[in-house]
Amino acid sequence: MSVVGVDFGTLKTVIAVARNRGVDVVTNEVSNRATPSMVGFGPKSRYLGEAAKTQEISNLKNTVGSLKRLIGRTFADPDIQTEQQYITAPLVDVNGQVGAEINYLGNKEKFSATQLVAMYLSKIRQTAASELKLPVSDICMTVPPWFTDVQRRGLIDAAEIAGLKLLRLINDNTAAALGWGITKLDLPGPEEKPRRVAFVDIGHSSYTCSVIEFRKGELSVKSTAWDRNFGGRDFDKALVDHLAKEFKGKYKVDITTHGRAMARTIASAEKVKKVLSANQQSPVNIESLMNDIDATSMITRQEFEAMIEPLLARAHVPLEQALAQAKLTKEDIDIIEVVGAGSRIPALKERIQEFFGKPLSFTLNADEALARGSAFSCAILSPVFRVRDFSVQDIISYPIEFAWEKAPDIPDEDTSLTVFNKGNVMPSTKILTFYRKQPFDLEARYTQPEDLPGKTNPWIGRFSVKGVKADGKEDFMICKLKARVNIHGVLNVETGYYVEDQEVEEEVKDEEGDKKDPDAMETDKKDDSSKKTRKVKKQVRKGDLPIASGTASLDDSAKAILIEKESTMVMEDKLVADTEEKKNELEAYIYDLRAKLDEQYSEFASDEEKTSIKAKLEVTEDWLYDEGDDTTKGVYVAKIDEIRALAGPIVQRHFEKVDAERRAVQERAEA
Ligand code: ATP
Ligand code: MG
């Protein structure tokens, strides 16, 4: 079993694998170190990753990019209008979730964002497995810190549908920080001042800054701030807007109403942006943009910087927020590590540097640092791998409250409570106590809906506590519920139980022990009669309370259906790929045999044989370019077999001669 980290980006995804000698990036089927985060659909199969990118321009309506921006969102969310500007397939509602409507196998089909991401992750799994020559199941994957419960659950479901087991969803900068810290041998000791690093990640669509403290063997996130609509694509858009205006004046064409022209201008703008990171000017050349016009232009770095000034003017905001949340000043920050390929724009780097007033550090690989960090995280969590232990303490991004109905017989009980605050350690467990005589429900929701992305519903889940009843004396049952924001940043009420107040003998200790988890109060301490004891009132666990949870995760039956659908599609894709392979094999065999008949096979075939086989080759070749262009795998295999049967005797004679020669050489050598 392999140990894999995945940086699932808006534009591209990087896969890394932990091996005994370190972490390596996995290349895909066309030897790229990153795979476009995109899926497409065709009349015969899906196009996943590189194939989707290759087909994109000719298949815009059936291609879906920016997959990460869709997961866990609703179609009605205004954010989705923004995404539609970047996604060429029409977005639609699919059972309350956003999805895309495309043409697949000749039919109109709708797939939810969860399904689309699952398709893509299934491709990522295959890419990793074929490179590693090992099955891939356990992975860690990056996630923006601003992803909410429903987005995180969507990713976990998608991974499961793709046949992957997510060991951890790790916040982007936390992954970068783990990769940075785990290799450092000079981190401060436990009593020393920690090393404080600001990690800045600017990707294709979002920008995050986290302040993270390092000591030997551990990192702890102090703050995270973000602008979830600030990334490379916004810089591209500034260029596209400029070019659209210029082309309108110069060529009298409106690219904004023309999907293909728009897509090609966006692609060209991205290139120009990259050229301008290293040069003072860049040409623009788009052949037959529309109406047979070859569009050309020239853009200088200075012009580009003027176009992106509104973005540059916002660059300090997440940095300022991250410092404020960490209650630190610029002077407290020892190092500023910049990652994410979107950060390569010189003017942007300048703004960040100006803000901190000190040089930036680029010791991490901007494209691969997050994938590497995720692979380390996977290695730490995976039972199959031994790695230096490094503790990773993250924080909760949004405050979470629980709400419940007032118990009829407790007049002054509150009906809600914020249980997890923004900045609380994550993962984290809290025990909630209720006095009840009957089963009851509670609901978890984000306390401040206005902080959430777009119009995200603040609702997280409903938890029904069963088995609650008044005890013999008509007394309340003391119910304890264990609420946990887990390693993925997902909230659950994991267990429930009830307790009774009892007098128990307890060992007298000099110190309060176990300070590690102040929230988990129900620790079972064993008495040792040889030590000093005292009588104390304690709550003793008496029994379990079953909990029924309703959350944004897919239920098992819905998931089973999607797993089934995905595996059918995987099989269909495989059949198409195998068919194509057999077709290519037949074509190659025809050429190969034709050439050999005139060369090495020549002396072993009679003229008659040659004529008849060549005729057969010609007929088959004609067929291949005509009705045989599109048929089934079985037919290609049959054709290969037919020719092989004809050529068989000749190949055999050739082989016998070669073999006899080989033996003669061997005998001579041995004599
Ligand atoms: P996100 O993190 O937002 O989900 P991502 O991880 O896919 O997205 P990255 O790969 O970090 O994003 O960055 C991609 C962006 O970086 C693209 O917009 C790309 O055009 C931009 N980029 C890459 N190289 C350069 C360069 N040399 N100069 C400017 N921008 C660049
Ligand atoms: Mg990224």
Coordinates of C-alpha atoms in Angstrom, one line a residue, residues 22-471:
G22 CA 11.9 10.9 0.8
V23 CA 8.9 12.4 -1.0
D24 CA 8.7 12.3 -4.8
V25 CA 6.2 13.9 -7.2
V26 CA 4.4 11.4 -9.4
T27 CA 4.3 12.2 -13.1
N28 CA 1.2 11.5 -15.2
E29 CA 0.6 9.6 -18.5
V30 CA 2.2 12.4 -20.5
S31 CA 5.0 12.9 -18.0
N32 CA 3.7 16.1 -16.5
R33 CA 4.2 16.8 -12.8
A34 CA 0.8 18.3 -12.5
T35 CA -2.6 17.2 -14.0
P36 CA -5.3 19.7 -15.1
S37 CA -8.1 19.6 -12.6
M38 CA -10.7 19.1 -15.3
V39 CA -13.1 16.5 -16.6
G40 CA -14.8 16.3 -20.0
F41 CA -17.4 14.1 -21.7
G42 CA -17.5 12.6 -25.2
P43 CA -19.7 10.4 -27.3
K44 CA -17.8 7.3 -26.3
S45 CA -16.0 8.0 -23.0
R46 CA -15.0 10.5 -20.5
Y47 CA -11.9 12.6 -20.8
L48 CA -10.2 13.0 -17.4
G49 CA -7.3 15.3 -16.5
E50 CA -4.9 15.7 -19.5
A51 CA -7.4 14.3 -21.9
A52 CA -10.0 16.9 -20.9
K53 CA -7.5 19.7 -21.4
T54 CA -6.6 18.3 -24.8
Q55 CA -10.2 18.3 -25.9
E56 CA -11.2 21.5 -24.1
I57 CA -11.3 24.0 -26.9
S58 CA -13.3 21.7 -29.2
N59 CA -15.5 20.4 -26.4
L60 CA -16.2 23.5 -24.3
K61 CA -19.8 22.7 -23.5
N62 CA -18.9 19.3 -22.2
T63 CA -15.8 20.3 -20.2
V64 CA -15.9 21.2 -16.5
G65 CA -12.9 22.8 -14.8
S66 CA -12.5 24.5 -11.5
L67 CA -14.0 21.4 -9.9
K68 CA -12.8 22.3 -6.5
R69 CA -14.9 25.5 -6.5
L70 CA -18.1 23.6 -7.0
I71 CA -17.9 20.9 -4.3
G72 CA -20.4 21.4 -1.5
R73 CA -22.1 24.4 -3.1
T74 CA -25.7 25.0 -4.2
F75 CA -26.7 26.1 -7.7
A76 CA -28.5 29.1 -6.2
D77 CA -25.4 30.4 -4.4
P78 CA -24.3 33.7 -6.0
D79 CA -20.7 32.4 -5.9
I80 CA -21.8 29.9 -8.5
Q81 CA -22.6 32.7 -10.9
T82 CA -19.0 33.8 -10.6
E83 CA -17.8 30.2 -11.2
Q84 CA -19.9 30.0 -14.4
Q85 CA -17.7 32.8 -15.8
Y86 CA -14.7 30.3 -15.6
I87 CA -16.6 27.1 -16.4
T88 CA -17.7 26.5 -20.0
A89 CA -20.2 23.7 -19.4
P90 CA -23.6 24.9 -18.1
L91 CA -24.0 24.6 -14.4
V92 CA -27.3 23.3 -13.1
D93 CA -29.0 22.1 -9.9
V94 CA -28.6 18.4 -9.2
N95 CA -30.7 17.3 -6.2
G96 CA -29.9 20.5 -4.2
Q97 CA -26.3 20.5 -5.2
V98 CA -24.6 22.4 -8.1
G99 CA -23.6 20.2 -11.0
A100 CA -23.1 20.3 -14.7
E101 CA -25.3 19.3 -17.6
I102 CA -23.3 17.7 -20.4
N103 CA -23.6 15.4 -23.4
Y104 CA -22.2 12.0 -22.6
L105 CA -22.5 8.8 -24.7
G106 CA -24.9 10.7 -26.9
N107 CA -27.3 11.6 -24.0
K108 CA -27.8 14.7 -22.0
E109 CA -26.7 14.0 -18.5
K110 CA -26.4 15.8 -15.2
F111 CA -23.7 15.1 -12.8
S112 CA -23.4 16.6 -9.3
A113 CA -20.2 18.3 -8.2
T114 CA -19.5 15.3 -5.9
Q115 CA -19.7 13.0 -8.9
L116 CA -17.5 15.3 -11.0
V117 CA -14.8 15.5 -8.3
A118 CA -15.1 11.7 -7.8
M119 CA -14.4 11.1 -11.5
Y120 CA -11.4 13.3 -11.3
L121 CA -10.1 11.7 -8.1
S122 CA -10.6 8.3 -9.6
K123 CA -8.3 9.4 -12.5
I124 CA -5.8 10.7 -9.9
R125 CA -5.9 7.3 -8.2
Q126 CA -5.2 5.5 -11.4
T127 CA -2.4 7.9 -12.3
A128 CA -0.7 7.3 -8.9
A129 CA -1.3 3.6 -9.1
S130 CA 0.1 3.1 -12.6
E131 CA 3.2 5.1 -11.8
L132 CA 3.8 3.4 -8.4
K133 CA 2.7 0.0 -9.7
L134 CA 0.9 -0.5 -6.5
P135 CA -2.8 -0.1 -5.5
V136 CA -3.5 3.4 -4.1
S137 CA -6.1 3.9 -1.3
D138 CA -4.8 5.9 1.6
I139 CA -4.3 9.6 0.8
C140 CA -4.1 13.0 2.4
M141 CA -5.5 15.9 0.4
T142 CA -5.2 19.6 0.7
V143 CA -8.2 21.8 1.3
P144 CA -8.5 25.6 1.6
P145 CA -8.9 26.6 5.2
W146 CA -12.1 28.4 4.3
F147 CA -13.9 25.2 3.2
T148 CA -17.0 24.6 5.4
D149 CA -18.3 21.4 6.8
V150 CA -20.4 20.7 3.7
Q151 CA -17.5 21.3 1.3
R152 CA -15.3 19.0 3.4
R153 CA -17.9 16.3 3.5
G154 CA -18.3 16.6 -0.2
L155 CA -14.6 16.0 -0.8
I156 CA -14.7 13.0 1.6
D157 CA -17.7 11.5 -0.2
A158 CA -16.1 12.1 -3.6
A159 CA -12.8 10.4 -2.5
E160 CA -14.8 7.4 -1.2
I161 CA -16.7 7.1 -4.5
A162 CA -13.3 7.3 -6.3
G163 CA -12.1 4.3 -4.2
L164 CA -9.8 6.4 -2.0
K165 CA -9.6 6.6 1.8
L166 CA -8.9 10.1 3.0
L167 CA -6.7 9.9 6.1
R168 CA -6.8 13.7 6.4
L169 CA -8.0 16.7 4.7
I170 CA -5.2 19.1 5.5
N171 CA -5.5 22.9 5.2
D172 CA -3.3 24.2 2.4
N173 CA -0.8 26.2 4.4
T174 CA -0.6 23.6 7.1
A175 CA 0.5 21.1 4.5
A176 CA 3.2 23.5 3.2
A177 CA 4.2 24.1 6.9
L178 CA 4.5 20.4 7.6
G179 CA 6.8 19.9 4.6
W180 CA 8.8 22.9 5.7
G181 CA 9.2 21.9 9.3
I182 CA 9.6 18.2 9.2
T183 CA 13.0 18.5 7.5
K184 CA 14.4 21.2 9.7
L185 CA 16.9 20.1 12.3
D186 CA 17.4 23.4 14.0
L187 CA 13.9 24.2 15.4
P188 CA 13.7 25.9 18.8
G189 CA 13.4 23.6 21.9
P190 CA 10.2 23.4 24.0
E191 CA 11.2 26.3 26.3
E192 CA 12.5 28.6 23.6
K193 CA 10.7 31.2 21.6
P194 CA 9.1 29.4 18.7
R195 CA 10.1 30.1 15.1
R196 CA 7.2 32.1 13.5
V197 CA 6.6 31.6 9.8
A198 CA 4.0 33.3 7.7
F199 CA 3.0 31.0 4.8
V200 CA 1.5 32.8 1.9
D201 CA -0.2 30.6 -0.8
I202 CA -1.5 32.3 -3.9
G203 CA -3.1 29.8 -6.3
H204 CA -5.3 30.0 -9.4
S205 CA -8.4 31.2 -7.5
S206 CA -7.6 31.8 -3.8
Y207 CA -5.1 33.4 -1.5
T208 CA -4.4 32.3 2.0
C209 CA -2.0 33.5 4.7
S210 CA -1.3 31.5 7.9
V211 CA 1.0 32.3 10.8
I212 CA 2.5 29.1 12.1
E213 CA 4.8 28.5 15.0
F214 CA 7.4 25.8 15.0
R215 CA 9.2 24.0 17.8
K216 CA 11.2 20.8 17.7
G217 CA 8.8 18.0 16.5
E218 CA 5.7 20.2 16.3
L219 CA 3.9 23.0 14.5
S220 CA 0.9 24.9 15.6
V221 CA -1.2 27.2 13.4
K222 CA -1.8 30.5 15.1
S223 CA -4.1 32.2 12.5
T224 CA -5.3 31.8 9.0
A225 CA -6.8 34.5 6.8
W226 CA -7.9 34.4 3.2
D227 CA -9.3 36.1 0.2
R228 CA -11.1 33.3 -1.6
N229 CA -11.5 35.3 -4.8
F230 CA -7.9 36.3 -5.4
G231 CA -5.7 34.2 -7.6
G232 CA -4.1 33.7 -11.0
R233 CA -7.4 33.6 -12.8
D234 CA -8.3 37.1 -11.6
F235 CA -5.0 38.4 -13.0
D236 CA -5.9 36.5 -16.3
K237 CA -9.3 38.1 -16.3
A238 CA -7.8 41.7 -16.1
L239 CA -5.8 40.8 -19.3
V240 CA -8.9 39.3 -20.9
D241 CA -11.0 42.4 -20.2
H242 CA -8.3 44.5 -21.7
L243 CA -7.9 42.4 -24.8
A244 CA -11.7 42.1 -25.3
K245 CA -11.9 45.9 -25.4
E246 CA -8.9 46.2 -27.7
F247 CA -10.2 43.6 -30.1
K248 CA -13.6 45.2 -30.2
G249 CA -12.0 48.5 -31.3
K250 CA -9.4 47.0 -33.6
Y251 CA -11.2 44.1 -35.2
K252 CA -14.9 44.9 -34.5
V253 CA -15.5 41.6 -32.8
D254 CA -17.0 40.8 -29.4
I255 CA -15.2 37.9 -27.9
T256 CA -17.4 38.0 -24.8
T257 CA -20.4 36.5 -26.7
H258 CA -18.3 33.8 -28.3
G259 CA -17.4 30.8 -26.2
R260 CA -14.5 29.6 -28.2
A261 CA -12.9 33.0 -28.8
M262 CA -13.3 33.7 -25.1
A263 CA -11.6 30.4 -24.1
R264 CA -8.7 31.0 -26.4
T265 CA -8.2 34.5 -25.2
I266 CA -8.2 33.3 -21.6
A267 CA -5.6 30.7 -22.5
S268 CA -3.6 33.3 -24.3
A269 CA -3.9 35.8 -21.4
E270 CA -2.5 33.2 -19.0
K271 CA 0.5 32.7 -21.3
V272 CA 1.1 36.5 -21.5
K273 CA 0.9 36.8 -17.7
K274 CA 3.6 34.1 -17.3
V275 CA 5.8 35.7 -20.0
L276 CA 5.5 39.1 -18.2
S277 CA 6.7 37.5 -15.0
A278 CA 10.1 37.2 -16.6
N279 CA 10.0 39.8 -19.4
Q280 CA 9.2 43.4 -19.8
Q281 CA 6.8 42.8 -22.7
S282 CA 4.8 40.0 -24.3
P283 CA 3.2 39.6 -27.7
V284 CA -0.3 38.3 -28.0
N285 CA -1.0 36.0 -31.0
I286 CA -4.4 34.3 -31.5
E287 CA -4.8 32.7 -34.9
S288 CA -8.3 32.8 -36.4
L289 CA -9.8 34.1 -33.1
M290 CA -13.2 34.6 -34.8
N291 CA -14.5 35.6 -38.2
D292 CA -11.1 34.5 -39.6
I293 CA -9.3 37.2 -37.8
D294 CA -5.8 36.6 -36.5
A295 CA -5.6 38.8 -33.4
T296 CA -2.3 40.2 -32.4
S297 CA -1.3 42.7 -29.7
M298 CA 1.6 43.6 -27.5
I299 CA 1.5 44.1 -23.7
T300 CA 4.2 45.6 -21.6
R301 CA 4.7 44.7 -17.9
Q302 CA 4.0 48.3 -17.0
E303 CA 0.6 48.1 -18.8
F304 CA -0.2 44.8 -17.1
E305 CA 0.6 46.2 -13.7
A306 CA -1.7 49.1 -14.3
M307 CA -4.5 46.7 -15.2
I308 CA -4.0 44.6 -12.1
E309 CA -3.6 47.6 -9.7
P310 CA -7.1 47.0 -8.1
L311 CA -5.9 43.4 -7.2
L312 CA -2.5 44.5 -6.0
A313 CA -4.2 47.1 -3.8
R314 CA -6.0 44.2 -2.0
A315 CA -2.9 42.0 -1.5
H316 CA -2.1 43.2 2.0
V317 CA -5.5 42.4 3.4
P318 CA -5.2 38.7 4.2
L319 CA -1.6 39.4 5.6
E320 CA -3.0 42.1 7.9
Q321 CA -5.8 39.9 9.1
A322 CA -3.5 36.9 9.8
L323 CA -1.3 39.0 11.9
A324 CA -4.2 40.6 13.8
Q325 CA -5.7 37.2 14.5
A326 CA -2.4 35.8 15.8
K327 CA -2.0 39.0 17.8
L328 CA 1.4 39.5 16.4
T329 CA 3.2 42.3 14.5
K330 CA 5.3 42.1 11.4
E331 CA 8.4 42.2 13.5
D332 CA 7.3 39.0 15.2
I333 CA 7.5 37.1 12.0
D334 CA 10.8 35.4 11.4
I335 CA 10.3 34.1 7.9
I336 CA 7.8 34.6 5.1
E337 CA 7.5 31.5 2.9
V338 CA 5.7 32.0 -0.3
V339 CA 4.1 29.1 -2.3
G340 CA 1.4 28.7 -5.0
A341 CA 2.3 29.4 -8.6
G342 CA 0.0 32.5 -8.7
S343 CA 2.6 34.3 -6.5
R344 CA 5.1 34.5 -9.3
I345 CA 3.9 37.9 -10.5
P346 CA 6.8 40.3 -9.6
A347 CA 4.5 43.2 -8.7
L348 CA 2.5 40.9 -6.3
K349 CA 5.7 39.7 -4.6
E350 CA 6.8 43.3 -4.2
R351 CA 3.5 44.2 -2.5
I352 CA 3.9 41.3 0.0
Q353 CA 7.5 42.1 0.7
E354 CA 6.6 45.8 1.2
F355 CA 3.9 44.8 3.7
F356 CA 6.3 42.7 5.8
G357 CA 9.2 45.1 5.3
K358 CA 11.6 42.2 4.8
P359 CA 12.7 39.8 2.0
L360 CA 10.5 36.9 1.2
S361 CA 11.7 33.4 1.3
F362 CA 11.2 30.9 -1.6
T363 CA 12.8 27.8 -0.2
L364 CA 9.8 25.6 -1.0
N365 CA 8.8 24.5 -4.5
A366 CA 5.9 26.8 -5.3
D367 CA 4.1 24.2 -7.4
E368 CA 4.8 21.1 -5.3
A369 CA 5.1 22.1 -1.7
L370 CA 1.5 21.3 -0.8
A371 CA 1.5 17.9 -2.3
R372 CA 4.8 17.1 -0.6
G373 CA 3.4 18.2 2.8
S374 CA 0.3 16.1 2.2
A375 CA 2.4 13.1 1.5
F376 CA 4.3 13.7 4.8
S377 CA 0.9 14.0 6.6
C378 CA -0.2 10.7 5.0
A379 CA 3.1 9.0 6.1
I380 CA 2.6 10.2 9.6
L381 CA -1.0 8.8 9.7
S382 CA -0.5 5.6 7.7
P383 CA 0.3 2.5 9.6
V384 CA 2.5 1.2 6.8
F385 CA 5.1 3.9 7.0
R386 CA 7.5 5.0 9.6
V387 CA 8.4 8.6 9.7
R388 CA 9.8 11.0 12.2
D389 CA 6.9 12.1 14.4
F390 CA 5.8 15.6 13.9
S391 CA 2.7 17.0 15.6
V392 CA 0.4 19.1 13.6
Q393 CA -2.0 21.4 15.4
D394 CA -4.4 23.3 13.2
I395 CA -7.3 25.7 14.1
I396 CA -11.0 25.9 13.5
S397 CA -12.0 28.4 10.8
Y398 CA -15.5 29.3 11.8
P399 CA -17.3 29.3 15.2
I400 CA -19.8 26.5 15.6
E401 CA -22.9 26.5 17.9
F402 CA -25.3 23.9 19.1
A403 CA -29.0 24.6 19.5
W404 CA -31.8 22.6 21.1
E405 CA -35.3 22.9 22.3
K406 CA -35.9 24.0 25.8
A407 CA -36.5 21.1 28.2
P408 CA -40.1 21.5 29.5
D409 CA -39.0 21.2 33.2
I410 CA -35.9 23.3 33.2
P411 CA -37.2 26.9 33.0
D412 CA -34.0 28.9 32.7
E413 CA -32.0 26.7 30.4
D414 CA -30.3 28.4 27.4
T415 CA -31.2 27.0 24.0
S416 CA -27.9 27.5 22.2
L417 CA -24.2 27.6 22.9
T418 CA -21.2 28.3 20.8
V419 CA -19.1 25.2 21.5
F420 CA -16.2 25.7 19.1
N421 CA -14.7 29.2 18.5
K422 CA -12.8 30.4 15.6
G423 CA -9.1 29.7 16.3
N424 CA -9.8 26.7 18.6
V425 CA -7.4 23.9 18.3
M426 CA -8.3 21.3 15.7
P427 CA -9.0 18.4 16.0
S428 CA -10.9 19.1 19.2
T429 CA -13.4 17.3 21.4
K430 CA -15.9 18.9 23.7
I431 CA -18.3 17.2 26.1
L432 CA -21.8 18.7 26.2
T433 CA -24.0 17.9 29.2
F434 CA -27.8 17.8 29.2
Y435 CA -30.3 17.0 31.9
R436 CA -33.2 15.3 30.2
K437 CA -36.0 12.8 30.8
Q438 CA -36.8 12.2 27.2
P439 CA -35.0 11.7 23.9
F440 CA -34.0 15.0 22.4
D441 CA -32.5 16.6 19.3
L442 CA -29.8 19.1 18.8
E443 CA -28.7 21.0 15.8
A444 CA -25.2 22.2 15.0
R445 CA -24.7 25.3 12.8
Y446 CA -22.1 27.9 12.1
T447 CA -22.6 30.8 14.5
Q448 CA -21.8 33.5 12.0
P449 CA -23.3 32.8 8.6
E450 CA -22.0 36.1 7.2
D451 CA -18.4 34.7 7.4
L452 CA -19.2 31.7 5.3
P453 CA -18.5 31.6 1.5
G454 CA -21.3 33.0 -0.6
K455 CA -24.7 32.0 0.7
T456 CA -23.6 28.8 2.4
N457 CA -26.4 27.4 4.6
P458 CA -25.0 27.6 8.2
W459 CA -26.7 24.3 9.1
I460 CA -24.2 21.5 9.8
G461 CA -26.2 18.6 11.2
R462 CA -29.0 17.3 13.4
F463 CA -28.3 14.8 16.1
S464 CA -31.1 12.8 17.8
V465 CA -30.2 11.4 21.2
K466 CA -32.1 8.2 21.8
G467 CA -32.6 6.0 24.9
V468 CA -33.1 9.0 27.3
K469 CA -35.6 8.4 30.1
A470 CA -36.3 9.5 33.6
D471 CA -34.8 7.1 36.1

